């Protein structure tokens, strides 16, 4: 006894989603075909629509439906500051802080040998062209403080050093509201190591 | 700063999948649009194909691409035994044991008040028609031994009792290879309560 072929194909196709194994794919397929057929149709249409409308911003490489994304097209942003992040979600988090008014470059990835992603999978040529186009004076490396993010920052540093740019990295340390007693030793060590002078 | 509308629609559409919250939906959308666009296209096509080809077996209610599923169409199966399960995956598990040669009825659901599923969401009329069509003499209730499965078995028992059918329930007890020391008290109590005579 086997599943009908179209159900099996759907289960297989759902496994392209990250974090979805055989059991969840089967559960998802049952759900789509039994409980929410309208949702299944909406999902297929949303994929098709995104596939035909989504491209990448020519300047910062984030997802965009137009040649330039909203941030890159905004003349109010500081043109001399370029912040490099891994994913669009990271850019959105920084925008939510309302403390940065420069521009971005979105890598759409990271160096992650375990996932088979190396520096060659990053748009480094496009980034170099953008960072060295004459308008940028400071590049802020805002990749994650994970092993992958640090490796990515190292690749970016190698790429952009000695090119007349100021290279900075966002700060590590205790979170706002953080207590020494409860912070992990690595973060506390880094906070001590990167201690800064107190302004009067 | 916001996501492009087509990306937002895709993230929303992915949330119809069971167990997918806003963060995983975003991760899935990035993955489909950045890392695996071919997989995205395959997924959309698989949904469309399954939606247009999958229907329910007229006899046992499982997913099928033809009027009758393979099991129901097989003349070698015992026609007087009907096993009621919650989902097609349960039928597949029973088939894998190669210890049952009767027919099935697949509820495609269960009674689950927490998910808003009541007895009215079950195909009880179709089941009653099938179980009382004159060919069936024994009905095996093989819903899960969860609270929802037990509630479903209770509904089925109420529906089918006093109709001249033998009603049975699959056995509870220690698993094969199970040790008393490590089994949970509820299962052990049930194994004692449902102890059976030893045949010489």
mmCIF file of C-alpha atoms in Angstrom:
data_model
loop_
_atom_site.group_PDB
_atom_site.id
_atom_site.type_symbol
_atom_site.label_atom_id
_atom_site.label_comp_id
_atom_site.label_asym_id
_atom_site.label_seq_id
_atom_site.Cartn_x
_atom_site.Cartn_y
_atom_site.Cartn_z
ATOM 1 C CA UNK A 1 0.000 0.000 0.000
ATOM 2 C CA UNK A 2 1.415 3.340 -1.086
ATOM 3 C CA UNK A 3 0.396 6.974 -1.123
ATOM 4 C CA UNK A 4 -1.107 8.233 -4.396
ATOM 5 C CA UNK A 5 1.740 9.610 -6.587
ATOM 6 C CA UNK A 6 0.522 13.222 -6.432
ATOM 7 C CA UNK A 7 0.492 13.080 -2.618
ATOM 8 C CA UNK A 8 3.987 11.569 -2.582
ATOM 9 C CA UNK A 9 5.240 14.300 -4.931
ATOM 10 C CA UNK A 10 3.768 16.953 -2.651
ATOM 11 C CA UNK A 11 5.436 15.398 0.415
ATOM 12 C CA UNK A 12 8.770 15.313 -1.440
ATOM 13 C CA UNK A 13 8.354 18.902 -2.650
ATOM 14 C CA UNK A 14 7.619 20.174 0.878
ATOM 15 C CA UNK A 15 10.975 18.810 2.027
ATOM 16 C CA UNK A 16 12.780 21.649 0.228
ATOM 17 C CA UNK A 17 11.642 23.832 3.139
ATOM 18 C CA UNK A 18 14.389 24.248 5.758
ATOM 19 C CA UNK A 19 13.806 22.190 8.912
ATOM 20 C CA UNK A 20 11.094 20.007 7.370
ATOM 21 C CA UNK A 21 11.751 16.250 7.621
ATOM 22 C CA UNK A 22 9.682 13.343 6.255
ATOM 23 C CA UNK A 23 7.165 13.265 9.124
ATOM 24 C CA UNK A 24 6.436 17.013 9.129
ATOM 25 C CA UNK A 25 6.256 17.027 5.325
ATOM 26 C CA UNK A 26 3.605 14.301 5.509
ATOM 27 C CA UNK A 27 1.691 16.192 8.211
ATOM 28 C CA UNK A 28 1.868 19.388 6.123
ATOM 29 C CA UNK A 29 0.652 17.577 2.990
ATOM 30 C CA UNK A 30 -2.323 16.053 4.856
ATOM 31 C CA UNK A 31 -3.135 19.462 6.296
ATOM 32 C CA UNK A 32 -2.977 21.228 2.925
ATOM 33 C CA UNK A 33 -5.054 18.602 1.114
ATOM 34 C CA UNK A 34 -7.560 17.838 3.881
ATOM 35 C CA UNK A 35 -8.002 20.836 6.171
ATOM 36 C CA UNK A 36 -6.978 23.904 4.188
ATOM 37 C CA UNK A 37 -7.257 23.474 0.441
ATOM 38 C CA UNK A 38 -7.830 27.228 0.042
ATOM 39 C CA UNK A 39 -4.594 27.839 1.938
ATOM 40 C CA UNK A 40 -2.820 25.367 -0.368
ATOM 41 C CA UNK A 41 -4.011 27.294 -3.419
ATOM 42 C CA UNK A 42 -2.959 30.611 -1.837
ATOM 43 C CA UNK A 43 0.500 29.168 -1.090
ATOM 44 C CA UNK A 44 1.033 27.984 -4.681
ATOM 45 C CA UNK A 45 -0.073 31.403 -6.013
ATOM 46 C CA UNK A 46 2.148 33.274 -3.504
ATOM 47 C CA UNK A 47 5.200 31.244 -4.566
ATOM 48 C CA UNK A 48 4.492 31.907 -8.257
ATOM 49 C CA UNK A 49 3.897 35.616 -7.632
ATOM 50 C CA UNK A 50 7.056 36.025 -5.559
ATOM 51 C CA UNK A 51 9.072 34.077 -8.126
ATOM 52 C CA UNK A 52 7.958 36.360 -10.931
ATOM 53 C CA UNK A 53 8.113 39.693 -9.048
ATOM 54 C CA UNK A 54 10.996 39.429 -6.568
ATOM 55 C CA UNK A 55 14.452 40.431 -7.690
ATOM 56 C CA UNK A 56 17.449 41.918 -5.916
ATOM 57 C CA UNK A 57 18.129 45.620 -5.359
ATOM 58 C CA UNK A 58 20.883 46.576 -7.801
ATOM 59 C CA UNK A 59 22.666 48.551 -5.115
ATOM 60 C CA UNK A 60 22.319 46.668 -1.819
ATOM 61 C CA UNK A 61 21.338 43.161 -3.018
ATOM 62 C CA UNK A 62 18.277 42.814 -0.728
ATOM 63 C CA UNK A 63 14.961 41.494 -2.066
ATOM 64 C CA UNK A 64 13.141 44.182 -4.011
ATOM 65 C CA UNK A 65 10.393 44.404 -6.605
ATOM 66 C CA UNK A 66 11.988 47.471 -8.209
ATOM 67 C CA UNK A 67 15.483 48.262 -9.501
ATOM 68 C CA UNK A 68 16.361 50.000 -6.216
ATOM 69 C CA UNK A 69 14.882 49.131 -2.799
ATOM 70 C CA UNK A 70 13.182 51.801 -0.664
ATOM 71 C CA UNK A 71 16.225 52.422 1.541
ATOM 72 C CA UNK A 72 18.691 52.772 -1.353
ATOM 73 C CA UNK A 73 16.296 55.102 -3.195
ATOM 74 C CA UNK A 74 15.907 57.399 -0.167
ATOM 75 C CA UNK A 75 18.024 60.575 -0.675
ATOM 76 C CA UNK A 76 17.767 61.410 3.062
ATOM 77 C CA UNK A 77 20.071 58.532 4.069
ATOM 78 C CA UNK A 78 23.762 59.183 4.693
ATOM 79 C CA UNK A 79 25.607 58.073 1.560
ATOM 80 C CA UNK A 80 29.013 57.672 3.219
ATOM 81 C CA UNK A 81 28.027 54.926 5.688
ATOM 82 C CA UNK A 82 27.582 51.329 4.518
ATOM 83 C CA UNK A 83 26.411 48.611 6.918
ATOM 84 C CA UNK A 84 26.908 44.985 5.810
ATOM 85 C CA UNK A 85 24.408 42.449 7.150
ATOM 86 C CA UNK A 86 23.749 38.777 6.431
ATOM 87 C CA UNK A 87 20.011 38.776 5.730
ATOM 88 C CA UNK A 88 17.121 41.223 5.135
ATOM 89 C CA UNK A 89 15.782 40.342 8.610
ATOM 90 C CA UNK A 90 18.989 41.771 10.110
ATOM 91 C CA UNK A 91 18.536 45.017 8.175
ATOM 92 C CA UNK A 92 14.978 45.220 9.483
ATOM 93 C CA UNK A 93 16.153 44.771 13.081
ATOM 94 C CA UNK A 94 18.690 47.606 12.671
ATOM 95 C CA UNK A 95 16.029 49.825 11.071
ATOM 96 C CA UNK A 96 13.774 49.192 14.058
ATOM 97 C CA UNK A 97 16.389 50.694 16.381
ATOM 98 C CA UNK A 98 16.054 54.026 14.491
ATOM 99 C CA UNK A 99 19.711 54.656 15.356
ATOM 100 C CA UNK A 100 21.285 54.210 11.918
ATOM 101 C CA UNK A 101 20.688 56.432 8.908
ATOM 102 C CA UNK A 102 23.285 55.126 6.471
ATOM 103 C CA UNK A 103 22.852 52.572 3.710
ATOM 104 C CA UNK A 104 23.141 48.770 3.656
ATOM 105 C CA UNK A 105 24.597 45.903 1.746
ATOM 106 C CA UNK A 106 22.812 42.576 2.254
ATOM 107 C CA UNK A 107 24.972 39.483 1.682
ATOM 108 C CA UNK A 108 21.963 37.119 1.432
ATOM 109 C CA UNK A 109 24.112 34.509 3.070
ATOM 110 C CA UNK A 110 27.118 33.763 5.224
ATOM 111 C CA UNK A 111 30.216 31.623 5.261
ATOM 112 C CA UNK A 112 29.065 28.304 6.684
ATOM 113 C CA UNK A 113 31.263 25.330 5.757
ATOM 114 C CA UNK A 114 28.850 22.885 7.453
ATOM 115 C CA UNK A 115 26.092 23.985 5.060
ATOM 116 C CA UNK A 116 28.504 23.964 2.128
ATOM 117 C CA UNK A 117 28.555 27.769 1.905
ATOM 118 C CA UNK A 118 31.964 29.308 1.273
ATOM 119 C CA UNK A 119 33.167 32.834 0.504
ATOM 120 C CA UNK A 120 32.579 32.058 -3.168
ATOM 121 C CA UNK A 121 28.827 31.918 -2.493
ATOM 122 C CA UNK A 122 28.865 35.541 -1.285
ATOM 123 C CA UNK A 123 28.430 38.448 -3.734
ATOM 124 C CA UNK A 124 31.890 39.786 -2.921
ATOM 125 C CA UNK A 125 32.536 41.382 -6.340
ATOM 126 C CA UNK A 126 29.279 43.302 -6.168
ATOM 127 C CA UNK A 127 30.088 44.351 -2.598
ATOM 128 C CA UNK A 128 33.593 45.556 -3.521
ATOM 129 C CA UNK A 129 32.191 47.591 -6.434
ATOM 130 C CA UNK A 130 29.609 49.149 -4.107
ATOM 131 C CA UNK A 131 31.964 49.846 -1.183
ATOM 132 C CA UNK A 132 34.628 51.360 -3.444
ATOM 133 C CA UNK A 133 32.341 53.465 -5.631
ATOM 134 C CA UNK A 134 33.740 56.646 -4.066
ATOM 135 C CA UNK A 135 30.709 57.622 -1.929
ATOM 136 C CA UNK A 136 31.396 55.314 1.028
ATOM 137 C CA UNK A 137 33.885 56.282 3.727
ATOM 138 C CA UNK A 138 32.955 53.879 6.574
ATOM 139 C CA UNK A 139 31.883 50.241 6.361
ATOM 140 C CA UNK A 140 30.179 48.738 9.438
ATOM 141 C CA UNK A 141 30.433 44.946 9.645
ATOM 142 C CA UNK A 142 27.152 43.820 11.235
ATOM 143 C CA UNK A 143 27.225 40.063 10.652
ATOM 144 C CA UNK A 144 26.120 37.878 13.568
ATOM 145 C CA UNK A 145 28.411 37.036 16.481
ATOM 146 C CA UNK A 146 28.078 33.339 15.676
ATOM 147 C CA UNK A 147 30.983 31.248 14.359
ATOM 148 C CA UNK A 148 29.559 31.667 10.836
ATOM 149 C CA UNK A 149 29.027 35.422 11.249
ATOM 150 C CA UNK A 150 32.549 35.919 12.597
ATOM 151 C CA UNK A 151 34.026 33.920 9.721
ATOM 152 C CA UNK A 152 32.015 36.061 7.314
ATOM 153 C CA UNK A 153 33.244 39.259 8.993
ATOM 154 C CA UNK A 154 36.806 37.975 8.589
ATOM 155 C CA UNK A 155 36.252 37.426 4.855
ATOM 156 C CA UNK A 156 34.795 40.938 4.513
ATOM 157 C CA UNK A 157 37.667 42.455 6.468
ATOM 158 C CA UNK A 158 40.215 40.752 4.197
ATOM 159 C CA UNK A 159 38.316 41.995 1.147
ATOM 160 C CA UNK A 160 37.980 45.644 2.205
ATOM 161 C CA UNK A 161 41.062 46.442 4.301
ATOM 162 C CA UNK A 162 43.770 48.764 2.956
ATOM 163 C CA UNK A 163 41.362 50.351 0.506
ATOM 164 C CA UNK A 164 41.092 53.728 2.225
ATOM 165 C CA UNK A 165 37.863 52.827 4.033
ATOM 166 C CA UNK A 166 37.226 52.989 7.787
ATOM 167 C CA UNK A 167 36.180 49.458 8.787
ATOM 168 C CA UNK A 168 34.188 49.020 12.013
ATOM 169 C CA UNK A 169 32.425 46.113 13.732
ATOM 170 C CA UNK A 170 29.291 46.484 15.857
ATOM 171 C CA UNK A 171 30.095 46.186 19.572
ATOM 172 C CA UNK A 172 29.947 43.100 21.735
ATOM 173 C CA UNK A 173 29.196 43.367 25.440
ATOM 174 C CA UNK A 174 26.469 43.059 28.043
ATOM 175 C CA UNK A 175 22.924 43.595 26.792
ATOM 176 C CA UNK A 176 21.070 46.699 27.996
ATOM 177 C CA UNK A 177 19.607 45.747 31.412
ATOM 178 C CA UNK A 178 22.130 42.893 31.671
ATOM 179 C CA UNK A 179 23.450 41.707 35.024
ATOM 180 C CA UNK A 180 27.009 40.388 35.444
ATOM 181 C CA UNK A 181 25.740 37.488 37.554
ATOM 182 C CA UNK A 182 23.648 36.050 34.749
ATOM 183 C CA UNK A 183 25.654 36.790 31.615
ATOM 184 C CA UNK A 184 27.719 34.016 29.994
ATOM 185 C CA UNK A 185 31.499 34.096 30.670
ATOM 186 C CA UNK A 186 32.404 34.623 27.002
ATOM 187 C CA UNK A 187 30.294 37.764 26.731
ATOM 188 C CA UNK A 188 31.596 39.100 30.057
ATOM 189 C CA UNK A 189 35.220 38.450 29.007
ATOM 190 C CA UNK A 190 34.578 40.305 25.752
ATOM 191 C CA UNK A 191 32.947 43.192 27.647
ATOM 192 C CA UNK A 192 36.061 43.494 29.827
ATOM 193 C CA UNK A 193 38.417 43.191 26.879
ATOM 194 C CA UNK A 194 36.549 45.822 24.891
ATOM 195 C CA UNK A 195 36.105 48.215 27.859
ATOM 196 C CA UNK A 196 36.054 51.840 26.830
ATOM 197 C CA UNK A 197 37.155 55.124 28.348
ATOM 198 C CA UNK A 198 34.491 57.090 30.249
ATOM 199 C CA UNK A 199 33.793 60.545 28.893
ATOM 200 C CA UNK A 200 33.481 63.316 31.496
ATOM 201 C CA UNK B 1 11.523 49.828 5.880
ATOM 202 C CA UNK B 2 9.306 46.889 4.919
ATOM 203 C CA UNK B 3 9.575 43.655 2.983
ATOM 204 C CA UNK B 4 8.465 43.835 -0.671
ATOM 205 C CA UNK B 5 4.735 42.944 -0.874
ATOM 206 C CA UNK B 6 5.279 39.702 -2.785
ATOM 207 C CA UNK B 7 7.730 38.500 -0.118
ATOM 208 C CA UNK B 8 5.286 39.435 2.646
ATOM 209 C CA UNK B 9 2.487 37.554 0.882
ATOM 210 C CA UNK B 10 4.706 34.486 0.604
ATOM 211 C CA UNK B 11 5.590 34.643 4.319
ATOM 212 C CA UNK B 12 1.883 34.927 5.183
ATOM 213 C CA UNK B 13 0.960 32.076 2.837
ATOM 214 C CA UNK B 14 3.594 29.767 4.363
ATOM 215 C CA UNK B 15 1.938 30.193 7.763
ATOM 216 C CA UNK B 16 -0.947 27.942 6.680
ATOM 217 C CA UNK B 17 1.488 25.051 7.212
ATOM 218 C CA UNK B 18 1.019 23.406 10.611
ATOM 219 C CA UNK B 19 3.714 24.290 13.147
ATOM 220 C CA UNK B 20 5.082 27.222 11.131
ATOM 221 C CA UNK B 21 5.236 30.550 13.012
ATOM 222 C CA UNK B 22 6.330 33.987 11.761
ATOM 223 C CA UNK B 23 10.084 33.385 12.185
ATOM 224 C CA UNK B 24 10.144 29.998 10.415
ATOM 225 C CA UNK B 25 7.874 31.312 7.669
ATOM 226 C CA UNK B 26 10.375 34.131 7.052
ATOM 227 C CA UNK B 27 13.288 31.695 7.036
ATOM 228 C CA UNK B 28 11.422 29.430 4.606
ATOM 229 C CA UNK B 29 10.588 32.345 2.291
ATOM 230 C CA UNK B 30 14.238 33.509 2.215
ATOM 231 C CA UNK B 31 15.332 29.950 1.514
ATOM 232 C CA UNK B 32 12.827 29.461 -1.330
ATOM 233 C CA UNK B 33 13.605 32.801 -2.981
ATOM 234 C CA UNK B 34 17.377 32.866 -2.415
ATOM 235 C CA UNK B 35 18.770 29.347 -2.148
ATOM 236 C CA UNK B 36 16.337 27.053 -3.907
ATOM 237 C CA UNK B 37 14.212 28.785 -6.525
ATOM 238 C CA UNK B 38 13.912 25.512 -8.468
ATOM 239 C CA UNK B 39 12.553 23.863 -5.306
ATOM 240 C CA UNK B 40 10.086 26.735 -4.932
ATOM 241 C CA UNK B 41 8.796 26.169 -8.449
ATOM 242 C CA UNK B 42 8.566 22.417 -7.843
ATOM 243 C CA UNK B 43 6.606 23.034 -4.636
ATOM 244 C CA UNK B 44 4.082 25.302 -6.363
ATOM 245 C CA UNK B 45 3.613 22.756 -9.165
ATOM 246 C CA UNK B 46 3.287 19.843 -6.676
ATOM 247 C CA UNK B 47 0.555 21.705 -4.775
ATOM 248 C CA UNK B 48 -1.336 22.467 -7.998
ATOM 249 C CA UNK B 49 -0.967 18.881 -9.222
ATOM 250 C CA UNK B 50 -2.100 17.362 -5.932
ATOM 251 C CA UNK B 51 -5.038 19.791 -5.733
ATOM 252 C CA UNK B 52 -6.250 18.800 -9.184
ATOM 253 C CA UNK B 53 -5.604 15.030 -8.954
ATOM 254 C CA UNK B 54 -6.201 14.031 -5.326
ATOM 255 C CA UNK B 55 -9.677 13.026 -4.263
ATOM 256 C CA UNK B 56 -11.020 10.636 -1.655
ATOM 257 C CA UNK B 57 -11.644 6.923 -2.121
ATOM 258 C CA UNK B 58 -15.417 6.514 -2.399
ATOM 259 C CA UNK B 59 -15.317 3.512 -0.096
ATOM 260 C CA UNK B 60 -12.706 4.146 2.614
ATOM 261 C CA UNK B 61 -12.276 7.929 2.402
ATOM 262 C CA UNK B 62 -8.462 7.899 2.144
ATOM 263 C CA UNK B 63 -6.619 10.034 -0.417
ATOM 264 C CA UNK B 64 -6.800 8.453 -3.873
ATOM 265 C CA UNK B 65 -6.403 9.520 -7.479
ATOM 266 C CA UNK B 66 -9.030 7.016 -8.642
ATOM 267 C CA UNK B 67 -12.601 6.265 -7.581
ATOM 268 C CA UNK B 68 -11.396 3.387 -5.366
ATOM 269 C CA UNK B 69 -7.992 3.202 -3.665
ATOM 270 C CA UNK B 70 -5.689 0.220 -4.220
ATOM 271 C CA UNK B 71 -6.661 -1.541 -0.981
ATOM 272 C CA UNK B 72 -10.427 -1.183 -1.518
ATOM 273 C CA UNK B 73 -10.079 -2.364 -5.125
ATOM 274 C CA UNK B 74 -8.147 -5.507 -4.106
ATOM 275 C CA UNK B 75 -10.477 -8.565 -4.244
ATOM 276 C CA UNK B 76 -8.019 -10.604 -2.128
ATOM 277 C CA UNK B 77 -8.762 -8.610 1.054
ATOM 278 C CA UNK B 78 -11.254 -9.930 3.600
ATOM 279 C CA UNK B 79 -14.476 -8.038 3.022
ATOM 280 C CA UNK B 80 -15.983 -8.730 6.457
ATOM 281 C CA UNK B 81 -13.314 -6.912 8.499
ATOM 282 C CA UNK B 82 -13.272 -3.108 8.673
ATOM 283 C CA UNK B 83 -10.520 -1.254 10.531
ATOM 284 C CA UNK B 84 -11.149 2.423 11.352
ATOM 285 C CA UNK B 85 -8.061 4.667 11.584
ATOM 286 C CA UNK B 86 -7.558 8.404 11.957
ATOM 287 C CA UNK B 87 -5.178 9.149 9.081
ATOM 288 C CA UNK B 88 -3.661 7.486 5.982
ATOM 289 C CA UNK B 89 -0.317 7.273 7.840
ATOM 290 C CA UNK B 90 -1.987 4.996 10.408
ATOM 291 C CA UNK B 91 -3.280 2.709 7.660
ATOM 292 C CA UNK B 92 0.244 2.562 6.225
ATOM 293 C CA UNK B 93 1.682 1.576 9.611
ATOM 294 C CA UNK B 94 -0.854 -1.260 9.927
ATOM 295 C CA UNK B 95 -0.134 -2.406 6.363
ATOM 296 C CA UNK B 96 3.573 -2.529 7.207
ATOM 297 C CA UNK B 97 2.867 -5.109 9.935
ATOM 298 C CA UNK B 98 1.487 -7.487 7.256
ATOM 299 C CA UNK B 99 -0.816 -8.866 9.942
ATOM 300 C CA UNK B 100 -4.149 -7.474 8.744
ATOM 301 C CA UNK B 101 -5.886 -8.414 5.523
ATOM 302 C CA UNK B 102 -9.251 -6.711 5.959
ATOM 303 C CA UNK B 103 -10.366 -3.324 4.678
ATOM 304 C CA UNK B 104 -10.121 0.164 6.158
ATOM 305 C CA UNK B 105 -12.085 3.303 6.764
ATOM 306 C CA UNK B 106 -9.967 6.457 7.158
ATOM 307 C CA UNK B 107 -11.595 9.216 9.219
ATOM 308 C CA UNK B 108 -9.182 11.912 7.962
ATOM 309 C CA UNK B 109 -9.422 13.484 11.385
ATOM 310 C CA UNK B 110 -10.267 13.012 15.036
ATOM 311 C CA UNK B 111 -12.337 14.568 17.771
ATOM 312 C CA UNK B 112 -10.127 17.320 19.182
ATOM 313 C CA UNK B 113 -12.013 20.109 20.989
ATOM 314 C CA UNK B 114 -8.786 22.096 21.496
ATOM 315 C CA UNK B 115 -8.362 22.311 17.699
ATOM 316 C CA UNK B 116 -12.055 23.017 17.220
ATOM 317 C CA UNK B 117 -12.715 19.544 15.757
ATOM 318 C CA UNK B 118 -15.904 17.861 16.956
ATOM 319 C CA UNK B 119 -17.751 14.680 15.949
ATOM 320 C CA UNK B 120 -19.546 16.750 13.325
ATOM 321 C CA UNK B 121 -16.245 17.182 11.452
ATOM 322 C CA UNK B 122 -15.948 13.393 11.031
ATOM 323 C CA UNK B 123 -17.535 11.607 8.029
ATOM 324 C CA UNK B 124 -19.843 9.604 10.329
ATOM 325 C CA UNK B 125 -22.698 9.220 7.840
ATOM 326 C CA UNK B 126 -20.358 7.816 5.203
ATOM 327 C CA UNK B 127 -18.809 5.506 7.814
ATOM 328 C CA UNK B 128 -22.217 4.229 8.994
ATOM 329 C CA UNK B 129 -23.251 3.555 5.376
ATOM 330 C CA UNK B 130 -20.012 1.652 4.787
ATOM 331 C CA UNK B 131 -20.032 -0.338 8.049
ATOM 332 C CA UNK B 132 -23.687 -1.314 7.640
ATOM 333 C CA UNK B 133 -23.610 -2.200 3.932
ATOM 334 C CA UNK B 134 -24.093 -5.887 4.792
ATOM 335 C CA UNK B 135 -20.558 -7.116 4.000
ATOM 336 C CA UNK B 136 -18.900 -6.102 7.292
ATOM 337 C CA UNK B 137 -19.193 -8.274 10.381
ATOM 338 C CA UNK B 138 -16.389 -6.914 12.601
ATOM 339 C CA UNK B 139 -15.248 -3.305 13.053
ATOM 340 C CA UNK B 140 -11.801 -2.762 14.612
ATOM 341 C CA UNK B 141 -11.380 0.654 16.235
ATOM 342 C CA UNK B 142 -7.733 1.600 15.652
ATOM 343 C CA UNK B 143 -7.697 5.275 16.610
ATOM 344 C CA UNK B 144 -4.717 6.441 18.684
ATOM 345 C CA UNK B 145 -4.509 5.907 22.447
ATOM 346 C CA UNK B 146 -4.307 9.659 22.978
ATOM 347 C CA UNK B 147 -7.075 11.659 24.660
ATOM 348 C CA UNK B 148 -8.296 12.699 21.166
ATOM 349 C CA UNK B 149 -8.098 9.154 19.802
ATOM 350 C CA UNK B 150 -9.983 7.726 22.787
ATOM 351 C CA UNK B 151 -12.686 10.389 22.451
ATOM 352 C CA UNK B 152 -12.947 9.503 18.757
ATOM 353 C CA UNK B 153 -13.221 5.775 19.585
ATOM 354 C CA UNK B 154 -16.019 6.634 22.015
ATOM 355 C CA UNK B 155 -17.905 8.504 19.282
ATOM 356 C CA UNK B 156 -17.447 5.567 16.893
ATOM 357 C CA UNK B 157 -18.587 3.081 19.536
ATOM 358 C CA UNK B 158 -21.749 5.108 20.181
ATOM 359 C CA UNK B 159 -22.409 5.271 16.437
ATOM 360 C CA UNK B 160 -21.937 1.589 15.669
ATOM 361 C CA UNK B 161 -23.045 -0.316 18.779
ATOM 362 C CA UNK B 162 -26.252 -2.382 18.774
ATOM 363 C CA UNK B 163 -26.180 -2.663 14.991
ATOM 364 C CA UNK B 164 -25.346 -6.364 14.822
ATOM 365 C CA UNK B 165 -21.587 -5.711 14.336
ATOM 366 C CA UNK B 166 -18.757 -7.083 16.461
ATOM 367 C CA UNK B 167 -16.872 -4.020 17.731
ATOM 368 C CA UNK B 168 -13.252 -4.456 18.837
ATOM 369 C CA UNK B 169 -10.443 -2.124 19.914
ATOM 370 C CA UNK B 170 -6.728 -2.764 19.264
ATOM 371 C CA UNK B 171 -4.947 -3.889 22.449
ATOM 372 C CA UNK B 172 -3.073 -1.750 24.911
ATOM 373 C CA UNK B 173 -0.187 -3.178 26.924
ATOM 374 C CA UNK B 174 3.571 -3.428 27.097
ATOM 375 C CA UNK B 175 5.431 -3.026 23.810
ATOM 376 C CA UNK B 176 7.222 -6.048 22.383
ATOM 377 C CA UNK B 177 10.598 -6.184 24.158
ATOM 378 C CA UNK B 178 9.192 -3.963 26.935
ATOM 379 C CA UNK B 179 10.472 -4.211 30.519
ATOM 380 C CA UNK B 180 8.182 -3.634 33.512
ATOM 381 C CA UNK B 181 10.825 -1.482 35.209
ATOM 382 C CA UNK B 182 10.820 1.115 32.454
ATOM 383 C CA UNK B 183 7.208 1.248 31.280
ATOM 384 C CA UNK B 184 4.966 4.122 32.415
ATOM 385 C CA UNK B 185 2.507 3.293 35.251
ATOM 386 C CA UNK B 186 -0.596 3.949 33.104
ATOM 387 C CA UNK B 187 0.478 1.416 30.479
ATOM 388 C CA UNK B 188 1.423 -1.150 33.135
ATOM 389 C CA UNK B 189 -1.914 -0.689 34.936
ATOM 390 C CA UNK B 190 -3.722 -1.183 31.619
ATOM 391 C CA UNK B 191 -1.637 -4.297 30.869
ATOM 392 C CA UNK B 192 -2.670 -5.763 34.241
ATOM 393 C CA UNK B 193 -6.308 -4.790 33.812
ATOM 394 C CA UNK B 194 -6.457 -6.268 30.306
ATOM 395 C CA UNK B 195 -4.534 -9.467 31.215
ATOM 396 C CA UNK B 196 -5.607 -12.459 29.210
ATOM 397 C CA UNK B 197 -5.874 -16.204 29.805
ATOM 398 C CA UNK B 198 -2.890 -18.330 28.721
ATOM 399 C CA UNK B 199 -3.696 -20.961 26.151
ATOM 400 C CA UNK B 200 -2.174 -24.388 26.727
#
